Amino acid sequence: MEFEVATAEPAAQEIPLGGSPYPPIADYGFLSDCEVCALVALSGNIEWMCLPRMDGPSVFASILDRHAGRFRVGPRDEVVPADRRYLPGTMILETTWGTPTGWLVVRDLLVIGPWHHGDERSRRYARSPRDHEAAHVLLRTMRCLNGFVDVELDCEPAFDYGRTRGTWDYAGDGYGDGICSVEGSDLQLRLRTDMRLGFEGPRARAETRMRAGDTLFCALGWSSHLPPETFEQAHEQLGYTGNFWHEWISRGRFPDHPWRVYLQRSALTLKGLTYAPTGAMMAAATTSLPETPGGERNWDYRYTWLRDSTFMLWGLSTLGFDREASDFLYFITDRLEAGGRLGIMYGIDGRERLEEQILDHLSGYEGAKPVRIGNGAWDQRQHDVWGVLLDSLRLHIRSGDRLDDRLWPLVVRQVDTAVAEWREPDRGIWEVRGEPKHFTSSKIFCWVAADRGARLARLRGDRESAKRWRAAADEMHAEICEQGVDERGVFVQHYDTDALDASLLLIPMLGFLPASDPRVRNTVLAIADELTVNDMVLRYKVEETDDGLVGEEGTFAICSFWLVSALVEIGEVQRARDLCDKLLSYASPLALYAEEIDPHSGRHLGNFPQAFTHLALINAVMHIIRADEALVEDIR
């Protein structure tokens, strides 16, 4: 892979290292090897990375506290690069620096290599292994393009969310190999470089002057697979990783359209958020990035939500990535076979209990506390789980797989549970921490469970179950249309309110009513006109919803993309296109999205990057593209 200068307008001003406030969330780059992920600030600082897997304790967490671990590589006296981009079609981040004395290119990646388990099975893998796997190495390469540049390496891990500092020692006789260990932990970091390392307490540092044509590397490893020893080895691993991502993205089906780049980056991001050994997809790479600046709406999203399965199948199957979509469904199937009640969320290793803890020693992003690990919503009752599961199975069957004897008893149990419990209140799709309500969207997802169950039963030839579940679906449908609609003919958040809720934008996509039904049109337009700020959609109005929290929140990016899809469904294609164009303009410089967007400033809020947002983006953009294609066909 050749090094070239990337040309672009100068980057926005970066926050000085160690300063306050923190770098904007949208300025972070995202790296992944499908087992570990990292966030790279504009300055070249690794500010978030958890080991030994993406939901583990952090070793770099300066995104949550400026003293909780960092790893910077770049020009010694510069923190604002000239440009930053991903190498097209990859997860390799390239940063170009222009200094008063010369130009420098830095490339950052989490290395992916060939499958290296020969005769011994990997204990981590529940899914069928492919030809590649994570090499457990963070690699950073540098090349001076012209002139000269003084560069630095500054690596200061802070283990266990910043609670413990490590001790560095040299490995071997030279200066280019160091080991960082911490008492009481099996995790050990190995740092290799062709710079001369020095150790200052918990920090490993190096400085040197690079001249035109010079190359350097540093590589941080955390397993028995050692990092590269030379730049040549490092460059070979960079090339292998780039080839992996190119081969993967080439499997997709992307329309020849100006918005194609957003689809490709979203697909790559979703792949990066997927934990390859089990097929589970994390909701986001981070914890506790605030939904409200300085507020308390700070959650740990490094887990997999069951509801993501339907949207993942919608999104990735549309783009041709059926394998990843199926792996996620098989992960969910494993949880069903384990017995017990179906949870709303799981650890990426399949664990059920995700007890929430508060890390008081961390100051939080821009002082937003508390910082949480774990998620207290894990044992909530949310009735949408049965519907999203059954809709996922329907999509899975439609994609060509079959509903085998292993799966059918699990389907029966979930549909019967939905039919038995749909009349009970729950905490809804937004996991409110107030009192349970009869949320309309939850009832609709119970209808989805019964409706899809009846369809699958017909495919199985189980007429008795099909008849019983169809009758239950019809009963649910009638009640929802009677109690979940206000005097205007608009679907409402729950049975005891006239408040709106963005989750009701899913009604036409779920097939609850046809898009031509006046109630669907009324609901979509009411949300577009009344539940938006500067055209961006709120989940709900916090003053009208008992969510157990205080403070405001930004507009939810996923809801805004849902509105795009819903507007297309009801025939408002131009309005949908205008909104989609606006939403895409809010993407980060690297085409990534957080959970929320401030509708006034465009600032990204919440955890980052957010899988749900990118899944909804794919669905919305494909809605627009298909509507445009249909228009062209009509003209012809």
XYZ file of C-alpha atoms in Angstrom:
636
model
C 0.000 0.000 0.000
C 1.593 3.303 -1.085
C 1.837 6.362 1.126
C 0.462 9.503 -0.401
C -0.451 12.947 0.828
C -4.195 13.339 1.405
C -5.357 16.800 0.431
C -8.221 18.568 2.160
C -9.142 21.763 3.936
C -7.413 22.284 7.301
C -9.031 20.421 10.182
C -11.083 22.171 12.838
C -9.188 23.413 15.870
C -8.219 20.621 18.240
C -8.290 20.879 22.011
C -4.738 20.937 23.434
C -3.542 17.729 25.041
C -4.527 17.489 28.692
C -6.807 20.493 28.338
C -10.448 21.149 29.024
C -12.985 20.906 27.524
C -12.481 17.537 25.899
C -12.199 16.996 22.133
C -15.612 16.951 20.414
C -17.015 13.446 20.157
C -17.312 13.744 16.380
C -13.554 14.311 16.116
C -12.698 10.765 17.178
C -11.644 8.084 14.735
C -12.779 4.504 15.289
C -10.491 1.477 14.976
C -11.456 -2.186 15.262
C -10.187 -5.694 14.640
C -13.615 -7.211 15.501
C -12.386 -8.160 18.989
C -11.002 -4.880 20.345
C -11.781 -1.309 19.359
C -10.180 2.069 20.001
C -10.952 5.755 19.612
C -8.275 8.077 18.252
C -8.505 11.812 18.924
C -7.670 14.359 16.257
C -4.368 14.957 18.055
C -3.261 11.363 17.483
C -4.020 10.361 21.050
C -5.619 6.959 21.731
C -8.240 8.008 24.292
C -10.338 4.850 24.583
C -9.334 1.223 24.367
C -10.452 -1.776 26.412
C -8.658 -5.109 26.789
C -8.577 -8.004 26.266
C -11.810 -7.450 24.327
C -14.038 -4.540 23.406
C -16.202 -4.712 26.559
C -13.325 -5.249 28.971
C -11.742 -2.789 31.418
C -10.039 0.162 29.759
C -6.286 0.662 29.494
C -6.689 4.044 27.776
C -9.660 6.101 28.960
C -8.692 9.771 28.778
C -12.003 10.356 26.992
C -13.578 9.915 30.439
C -10.813 11.424 32.549
C -7.705 13.166 31.277
C -5.584 11.105 33.699
C -7.013 7.678 32.861
C -4.522 6.510 30.233
C -3.367 7.722 26.809
C -1.132 6.744 23.898
C 0.003 9.470 21.522
C 2.117 9.276 18.372
C 2.717 12.347 16.221
C 4.649 15.610 15.832
C 6.075 16.773 19.119
C 4.698 20.314 19.118
C 1.603 19.971 16.919
C -1.896 18.790 17.843
C -3.903 19.910 14.788
C -3.362 17.784 11.655
C -3.776 18.996 8.100
C -6.142 16.161 7.213
C -7.485 12.849 8.405
C -9.285 10.089 6.561
C -9.792 6.352 6.385
C -7.965 4.605 3.596
C -10.970 3.952 1.314
C -12.761 0.702 2.052
C -10.821 0.004 5.258
C -10.666 0.688 8.981
C -7.123 2.070 8.648
C -6.970 5.675 9.829
C -4.530 8.004 8.074
C -3.537 11.361 9.557
C -1.488 13.864 7.567
C 0.489 16.461 9.492
C 1.882 19.664 8.071
C 4.482 21.290 10.330
C 6.658 24.376 9.768
C 9.572 22.083 8.888
C 8.020 19.135 7.062
C 5.116 16.774 6.387
C 4.308 13.521 8.120
C 1.780 10.713 7.534
C 0.639 8.494 10.423
C -1.453 5.369 9.924
C -3.301 3.707 12.807
C -4.949 0.300 12.783
C -5.841 -2.727 14.829
C -4.147 -5.564 12.992
C -6.061 -8.462 11.444
C -4.018 -11.472 10.398
C -4.499 -15.024 9.152
C -6.197 -17.628 11.320
C -3.369 -18.835 13.525
C -4.922 -21.687 15.495
C -3.555 -24.814 13.847
C -4.412 -28.046 15.609
C -5.682 -26.289 18.717
C -9.214 -24.897 18.866
C -9.812 -21.356 20.018
C -11.868 -21.292 23.198
C -13.242 -17.870 22.353
C -15.055 -18.769 19.148
C -18.683 -19.868 19.238
C -19.192 -19.145 15.524
C -17.474 -20.976 12.703
C -14.018 -19.371 12.282
C -13.121 -17.854 8.927
C -9.706 -17.338 7.342
C -8.747 -14.295 9.407
C -8.713 -13.199 13.026
C -7.523 -10.379 15.239
C -3.766 -10.308 15.780
C -4.167 -8.483 19.135
C -1.878 -5.651 18.038
C -2.412 -1.887 17.813
C -0.098 -0.706 15.031
C 0.997 2.874 14.300
C 3.310 3.705 11.387
C 4.922 7.011 10.432
C 6.556 8.292 7.282
C 8.163 11.688 6.742
C 7.196 12.981 3.311
C 9.546 15.947 3.082
C 11.637 18.270 5.208
C 12.014 17.069 8.779
C 9.584 16.497 11.663
C 10.328 15.984 15.355
C 8.033 13.161 16.508
C 7.146 11.712 19.879
C 5.720 8.520 21.313
C 4.004 8.793 24.706
C 2.298 5.672 26.050
C 0.832 5.731 29.550
C -1.621 2.872 30.181
C -3.960 3.085 33.156
C -5.419 -0.348 33.835
C -8.901 -1.191 35.095
C -10.571 2.085 34.125
C -7.668 4.192 35.350
C -7.462 2.647 38.815
C -4.041 1.005 38.446
C -0.777 2.117 36.857
C 1.639 -0.281 35.251
C 5.376 -0.788 35.524
C 7.605 -0.777 32.440
C 10.684 -2.919 31.882
C 12.878 -3.528 28.863
C 12.581 -6.847 27.054
C 15.993 -7.771 25.654
C 19.168 -5.738 25.355
C 17.961 -2.880 23.142
C 15.736 0.172 23.592
C 12.950 -0.846 21.220
C 11.071 -3.471 23.234
C 9.201 -2.850 26.469
C 6.785 -4.736 28.693
C 4.179 -3.083 30.917
C 2.725 -5.198 33.679
C 0.552 -4.556 36.688
C 0.456 -6.440 39.946
C -2.487 -8.784 40.339
C -3.398 -8.888 36.628
C -2.634 -11.389 33.892
C -2.868 -8.640 31.274
C 0.549 -7.586 30.028
C 1.319 -5.035 27.317
C 4.236 -5.418 24.904
C 5.431 -2.275 23.101
C 7.811 -2.640 20.175
C 9.218 0.184 18.077
C 12.248 1.256 16.084
C 12.444 4.363 18.269
C 14.507 4.430 21.484
C 12.177 3.954 24.430
C 12.676 5.410 27.878
C 10.507 4.753 30.929
C 9.347 7.449 33.308
C 7.246 5.759 35.976
C 4.104 4.434 34.241
C 5.007 6.156 30.948
C 6.953 4.881 27.960
C 8.371 7.749 25.910
C 10.486 8.276 22.825
C 11.465 11.247 20.668
C 13.379 11.473 17.427
C 13.745 13.585 14.285
C 12.448 12.138 11.037
C 13.686 13.350 7.677
C 12.238 12.948 4.184
C 11.818 9.266 3.368
C 12.291 8.046 6.959
C 9.831 5.498 8.323
C 9.074 4.480 11.925
C 6.569 2.234 13.658
C 5.317 1.337 17.090
C 3.125 -1.624 17.929
C 1.345 -2.472 21.173
C 0.377 -6.104 21.782
C -1.541 -7.797 24.618
C -1.418 -11.534 23.955
C 1.041 -14.301 23.171
C 1.108 -13.070 19.552
C 4.034 -10.690 19.563
C 3.946 -7.324 17.784
C 6.164 -6.831 14.714
C 9.873 -6.221 15.300
C 10.651 -4.146 12.199
C 8.985 -1.580 9.992
C 8.988 -4.126 7.159
C 6.994 -6.556 9.282
C 4.699 -3.750 10.396
C 4.101 -2.630 6.806
C 3.299 -6.217 5.806
C 0.702 -6.441 8.593
C -0.760 -3.103 7.520
C -1.103 -4.431 3.977
C -2.703 -7.676 5.142
C -5.217 -5.762 7.260
C -6.053 -3.444 4.379
C -6.601 -6.423 2.087
C -8.914 -8.006 4.660
C -11.129 -4.928 4.790
C -11.104 -4.534 0.996
C -12.145 -8.155 0.514
C -14.860 -7.804 3.120
C -16.403 -4.600 1.752
C -16.254 -6.028 -1.784
C -18.771 -8.683 -0.754
C -21.391 -5.985 -0.325
C -23.940 -4.713 -2.812
C -23.703 -0.922 -2.929
C -25.693 1.180 -5.387
C -23.858 3.516 -7.744
C -25.003 6.646 -5.953
C -23.389 9.749 -4.390
C -24.430 8.493 -0.934
C -22.650 5.180 -1.433
C -19.726 6.290 0.752
C -22.058 6.665 3.744
C -23.402 3.162 3.217
C -19.901 1.728 2.994
C -18.628 3.525 6.090
C -21.726 2.468 8.017
C -21.223 -1.154 6.972
C -17.554 -1.044 8.011
C -18.481 0.542 11.339
C -21.090 -2.134 12.054
C -18.559 -4.832 11.210
C -16.118 -3.129 13.566
C -18.696 -3.163 16.362
C -19.261 -6.903 15.911
C -17.413 -9.278 18.221
C -16.267 -11.948 15.780
C -15.971 -14.916 18.199
C -19.715 -14.867 19.015
C -21.290 -12.731 16.278
C -22.719 -10.269 18.823
C -22.867 -6.606 17.858
C -22.211 -3.921 20.460
C -24.587 -0.980 20.543
C -21.595 1.385 20.716
C -17.878 1.306 21.425
C -17.994 3.442 24.580
C -19.567 3.993 27.953
C -20.873 7.123 29.632
C -20.461 9.705 26.884
C -23.274 12.035 27.953
C -26.540 12.515 26.103
C -26.774 15.913 27.814
C -23.581 17.966 28.280
C -22.671 17.737 31.955
C -25.773 15.645 32.648
C -26.575 12.254 34.176
C -27.863 10.452 31.066
C -24.659 8.458 30.747
C -24.902 4.748 29.963
C -22.691 1.799 29.114
C -23.500 0.667 25.557
C -20.806 -1.996 25.165
C -23.432 -4.731 25.092
C -25.717 -6.257 22.530
C -29.419 -5.399 22.478
C -31.840 -7.958 21.121
C -33.784 -5.298 19.220
C -30.679 -4.599 17.148
C -31.106 -8.009 15.517
C -34.029 -6.938 13.335
C -32.382 -3.703 12.288
C -29.098 -5.505 11.650
C -30.863 -7.998 9.407
C -32.688 -5.178 7.648
C -29.520 -3.191 7.114
C -26.776 -5.729 6.444
C -28.929 -8.107 4.417
C -29.945 -5.189 2.201
C -26.270 -4.566 1.489
C -25.443 -8.221 0.932
C -23.774 -9.040 4.273
C -25.992 -12.000 5.141
C -23.173 -13.832 6.923
C -22.789 -11.195 9.627
C -26.549 -10.858 10.016
C -26.884 -14.624 10.393
C -24.057 -14.805 12.927
C -25.893 -12.299 15.118
C -29.084 -14.336 14.846
C -27.189 -17.497 15.803
C -25.840 -15.641 18.837
C -29.434 -14.871 19.850
C -30.401 -18.498 19.204
C -27.659 -19.610 21.606
C -29.242 -17.432 24.285
C -32.671 -18.950 23.625
C -31.316 -22.475 23.939
C -29.843 -21.594 27.309
C -33.400 -21.422 28.629
C -34.951 -18.896 30.969
C -36.663 -15.669 30.088
C -35.513 -13.861 26.971
C -33.438 -10.840 27.977
C -33.451 -7.447 26.299
C -29.643 -7.335 26.223
C -26.594 -9.530 26.786
C -22.863 -9.284 27.104
C -21.014 -9.896 23.862
C -19.898 -13.220 25.349
C -23.530 -14.138 26.058
C -23.633 -13.411 29.792
C -26.980 -12.259 31.139
C -26.222 -10.312 34.317
C -24.849 -6.851 33.539
C -24.866 -5.295 36.996
C -24.440 -1.547 36.883
C -21.590 0.125 38.773
C -20.567 3.748 39.163
C -16.901 4.673 38.793
C -16.622 7.644 41.129
C -12.886 8.039 40.543
C -13.434 9.128 36.914
C -14.403 12.752 36.323
C -16.425 11.946 33.188
C -16.409 13.461 29.708
C -16.467 17.234 30.265
C -17.348 16.529 33.892
C -20.509 14.549 33.102
C -21.093 12.124 35.962
C -21.758 9.427 36.860
C -19.491 7.208 34.769
C -21.183 3.831 34.585
C -20.100 0.325 33.663
C -22.701 -2.377 33.326
C -26.275 -1.480 32.496
C -29.152 -1.521 34.972
C -31.681 -2.066 32.185
C -30.522 -5.675 31.700
C -33.354 -7.104 33.809
C -36.104 -4.732 32.653
C -39.236 -6.098 31.046
C -39.557 -4.756 27.541
C -42.193 -6.357 25.387
C -40.587 -5.471 22.077
C -38.087 -8.342 22.464
C -40.444 -11.032 21.183
C -41.434 -9.032 18.118
C -37.888 -8.133 17.106
C -36.846 -11.766 17.501
C -39.698 -13.101 15.389
C -39.226 -10.432 12.733
C -35.532 -11.349 12.617
C -36.408 -14.990 12.109
C -38.849 -14.110 9.333
C -36.171 -12.082 7.564
C -33.691 -14.898 8.099
C -36.030 -17.441 6.529
C -36.755 -15.076 3.642
C -33.027 -14.753 2.976
C -32.866 -18.446 2.150
C -32.201 -20.272 5.409
C -34.727 -22.668 6.850
C -36.592 -22.854 10.133
C -35.121 -26.101 11.420
C -36.192 -28.385 14.233
C -33.647 -26.815 16.564
C -35.262 -23.392 16.217
C -38.968 -24.124 16.058
C -39.535 -25.059 19.753
C -37.779 -21.831 20.714
C -40.078 -19.872 18.392
C -43.158 -21.470 19.915
C -42.020 -20.549 23.425
C -41.396 -16.898 22.545
C -44.636 -16.374 20.630
C -46.645 -18.014 23.399
C -44.934 -15.755 25.941
C -45.779 -12.663 23.885
C -49.407 -13.782 23.582
C -49.604 -14.422 27.326
C -48.023 -11.126 28.447
C -48.917 -8.500 25.846
C -51.622 -6.963 28.041
C -49.103 -6.129 30.801
C -47.324 -2.750 31.000
C -43.579 -2.522 30.394
C -40.805 0.085 30.207
C -40.811 0.342 26.439
C -38.253 0.513 23.688
C -36.515 3.491 25.335
C -35.958 1.642 28.627
C -37.516 4.380 30.746
C -36.669 4.145 34.422
C -40.045 5.501 35.507
C -43.190 3.448 36.086
C -44.187 0.804 33.503
C -46.825 1.913 30.983
C -48.913 0.397 28.204
C -46.545 1.646 25.510
C -48.099 1.527 22.073
C -44.902 0.486 20.321
C -44.474 -2.405 22.775
C -47.984 -3.616 21.961
C -47.196 -3.324 18.249
C -44.086 -5.466 18.664
C -46.172 -8.071 20.490
C -48.462 -8.017 17.459
C -45.355 -8.506 15.292
C -44.475 -11.596 17.357
C -47.924 -13.116 16.884
C -48.176 -12.095 13.226
C -44.736 -13.443 12.267
C -45.306 -16.494 14.404
C -48.510 -17.265 12.504
C -46.707 -16.876 9.175
C -43.857 -19.136 10.250
C -46.334 -21.693 11.577
C -47.986 -21.841 8.171
C -44.580 -22.475 6.607
C -44.074 -25.315 9.090
C -47.504 -26.735 8.371
C -48.572 -26.166 12.005
C -52.137 -25.071 11.314
C -53.242 -25.111 14.946
C -50.522 -22.708 16.078
C -51.036 -20.539 13.010
C -54.750 -20.202 13.760
C -54.218 -19.493 17.451
C -51.540 -16.886 16.909
C -53.451 -15.198 14.097
C -56.435 -14.801 16.406
C -54.183 -13.283 19.071
C -52.626 -10.925 16.520
C -56.069 -9.766 15.398
C -57.094 -9.099 19.010
C -53.921 -7.078 19.645
C -54.396 -5.134 16.437
C -57.928 -4.159 17.346
C -57.011 -2.978 20.852
C -53.995 -0.962 19.668
C -56.060 0.806 17.012
C -58.740 1.561 19.622
C -56.620 2.635 22.617
C -53.358 3.716 21.026
C -54.813 6.435 18.751
C -55.898 9.924 19.796
C -58.797 12.050 18.561
C -56.698 13.312 15.641
C -56.140 9.809 14.365
C -52.496 9.856 15.539
C -50.793 6.971 17.365
C -49.632 7.999 20.835
C -46.814 6.986 23.161
C -48.959 4.918 25.532
C -52.626 4.364 26.292
C -52.867 7.065 28.981
C -51.403 10.030 27.106
C -51.618 12.099 23.959
C -47.825 12.429 23.816
C -45.961 11.456 20.671
C -43.160 8.889 20.465
C -40.662 8.465 17.635
C -40.771 4.660 17.839
C -44.192 4.857 16.180
C -42.434 5.821 12.938
C -41.766 2.076 12.603
C -45.447 1.279 12.038
C -45.316 1.240 8.215
C -41.949 -0.581 8.153
C -43.281 -3.304 10.449
C -46.411 -3.753 8.350
C -48.803 -3.050 11.208
C -50.831 -0.847 8.869
C -50.281 0.038 5.215
C -48.548 3.343 4.558
C -51.727 4.506 2.779
C -53.755 4.305 6.018
C -54.670 7.845 7.182
C -53.585 7.039 10.755
C -50.099 6.169 9.542
C -49.820 9.355 7.532
C -51.196 11.427 10.405
C -48.700 9.904 12.823
C -45.667 10.379 10.600
C -46.545 14.005 9.832
C -47.394 14.782 13.467
C -43.987 13.521 14.555
C -42.298 15.419 11.705
C -44.056 18.663 12.691
C -44.377 18.417 16.476
C -41.616 16.126 17.785
C -38.729 17.820 16.014
C -36.279 20.625 16.636
C -34.832 22.090 13.446
C -36.203 19.046 11.595
C -34.341 16.622 13.916
C -36.479 14.100 15.805
C -36.673 13.709 19.585
C -37.440 10.287 21.058
C -40.157 11.942 23.098
C -40.600 15.185 24.975
C -38.938 14.710 28.351
C -41.508 16.928 30.057
C -44.272 14.574 28.874
C -42.522 11.288 29.697
C -41.717 9.788 33.099
C -38.299 8.365 32.243
C -36.976 8.550 35.810
C -34.296 11.097 34.881
C -33.776 14.852 34.906
C -32.374 17.134 32.250
C -32.778 17.535 28.527
C -31.419 15.350 25.746
C -30.493 15.915 22.133
C -32.378 14.676 19.113
C -31.862 10.992 18.424
C -30.139 10.361 15.126
C -31.819 6.981 14.700
C -35.261 8.596 15.039
C -34.418 11.202 12.425
C -33.339 8.484 9.990
C -36.533 6.565 10.828
C -38.463 9.667 9.830
C -36.712 9.654 6.448
C -37.836 6.067 5.842
C -41.367 6.750 7.079
C -41.729 9.839 4.868
C -40.757 7.765 1.845
C -43.301 5.135 2.857
C -46.144 7.674 2.891
C -45.063 9.225 -0.415
C -43.355 12.384 0.902
C -40.181 11.562 -1.029
C -38.873 15.107 -1.570
C -39.274 15.977 2.100
C -37.530 12.709 2.974
C -34.688 13.460 0.548
C -34.169 16.942 1.986
C -34.088 15.589 5.532
C -31.704 12.787 4.610
C -29.371 15.256 2.940
C -29.410 17.367 6.096
C -28.738 14.378 8.332
C -25.798 13.242 6.212
C -24.333 16.734 6.513
C -24.170 16.170 10.291
C -21.891 13.146 9.910
C -18.504 13.422 11.563
C -15.533 14.233 9.301
C -14.985 10.460 9.116
C -18.694 9.748 8.341
C -19.411 8.397 11.830
C -22.374 9.110 14.119
C -22.984 9.237 17.840
C -26.353 8.445 19.373
C -27.676 12.004 19.409
C -27.169 15.300 17.594
C -27.734 18.707 19.115
C -30.234 20.273 16.691
C -28.864 23.788 17.176
C -25.101 23.248 17.004
C -24.863 19.903 15.206
C -22.723 18.622 18.073
C -22.653 14.843 18.526
C -23.843 13.588 21.918
C -23.884 10.171 23.584
C -21.890 7.024 22.946
C -19.839 6.738 19.784
C -19.940 5.346 17.186
C -23.524 4.172 17.579
C -24.629 1.001 15.776
C -28.328 1.868 15.890
C -27.704 5.157 14.083
C -25.696 3.533 11.305
C -28.295 0.783 10.882
C -31.047 3.381 10.543
C -28.878 5.367 8.107
C -28.601 2.336 5.819
C -32.357 1.817 5.878
C -33.096 5.496 5.233
C -30.589 5.954 2.420
C -31.787 2.772 0.702
C -35.373 4.015 0.974
C -34.394 7.203 -0.877
C -32.341 5.394 -3.506
C -35.121 2.891 -4.215
C -37.660 5.707 -4.462
C -35.400 7.464 -6.975
C -34.975 4.248 -8.961
C -38.741 3.753 -9.015
C -39.194 7.307 -10.290
C -36.723 6.674 -13.112
C -38.562 3.494 -14.039
C -41.866 5.361 -14.115
C -40.379 7.975 -16.457
C -39.130 5.260 -18.787
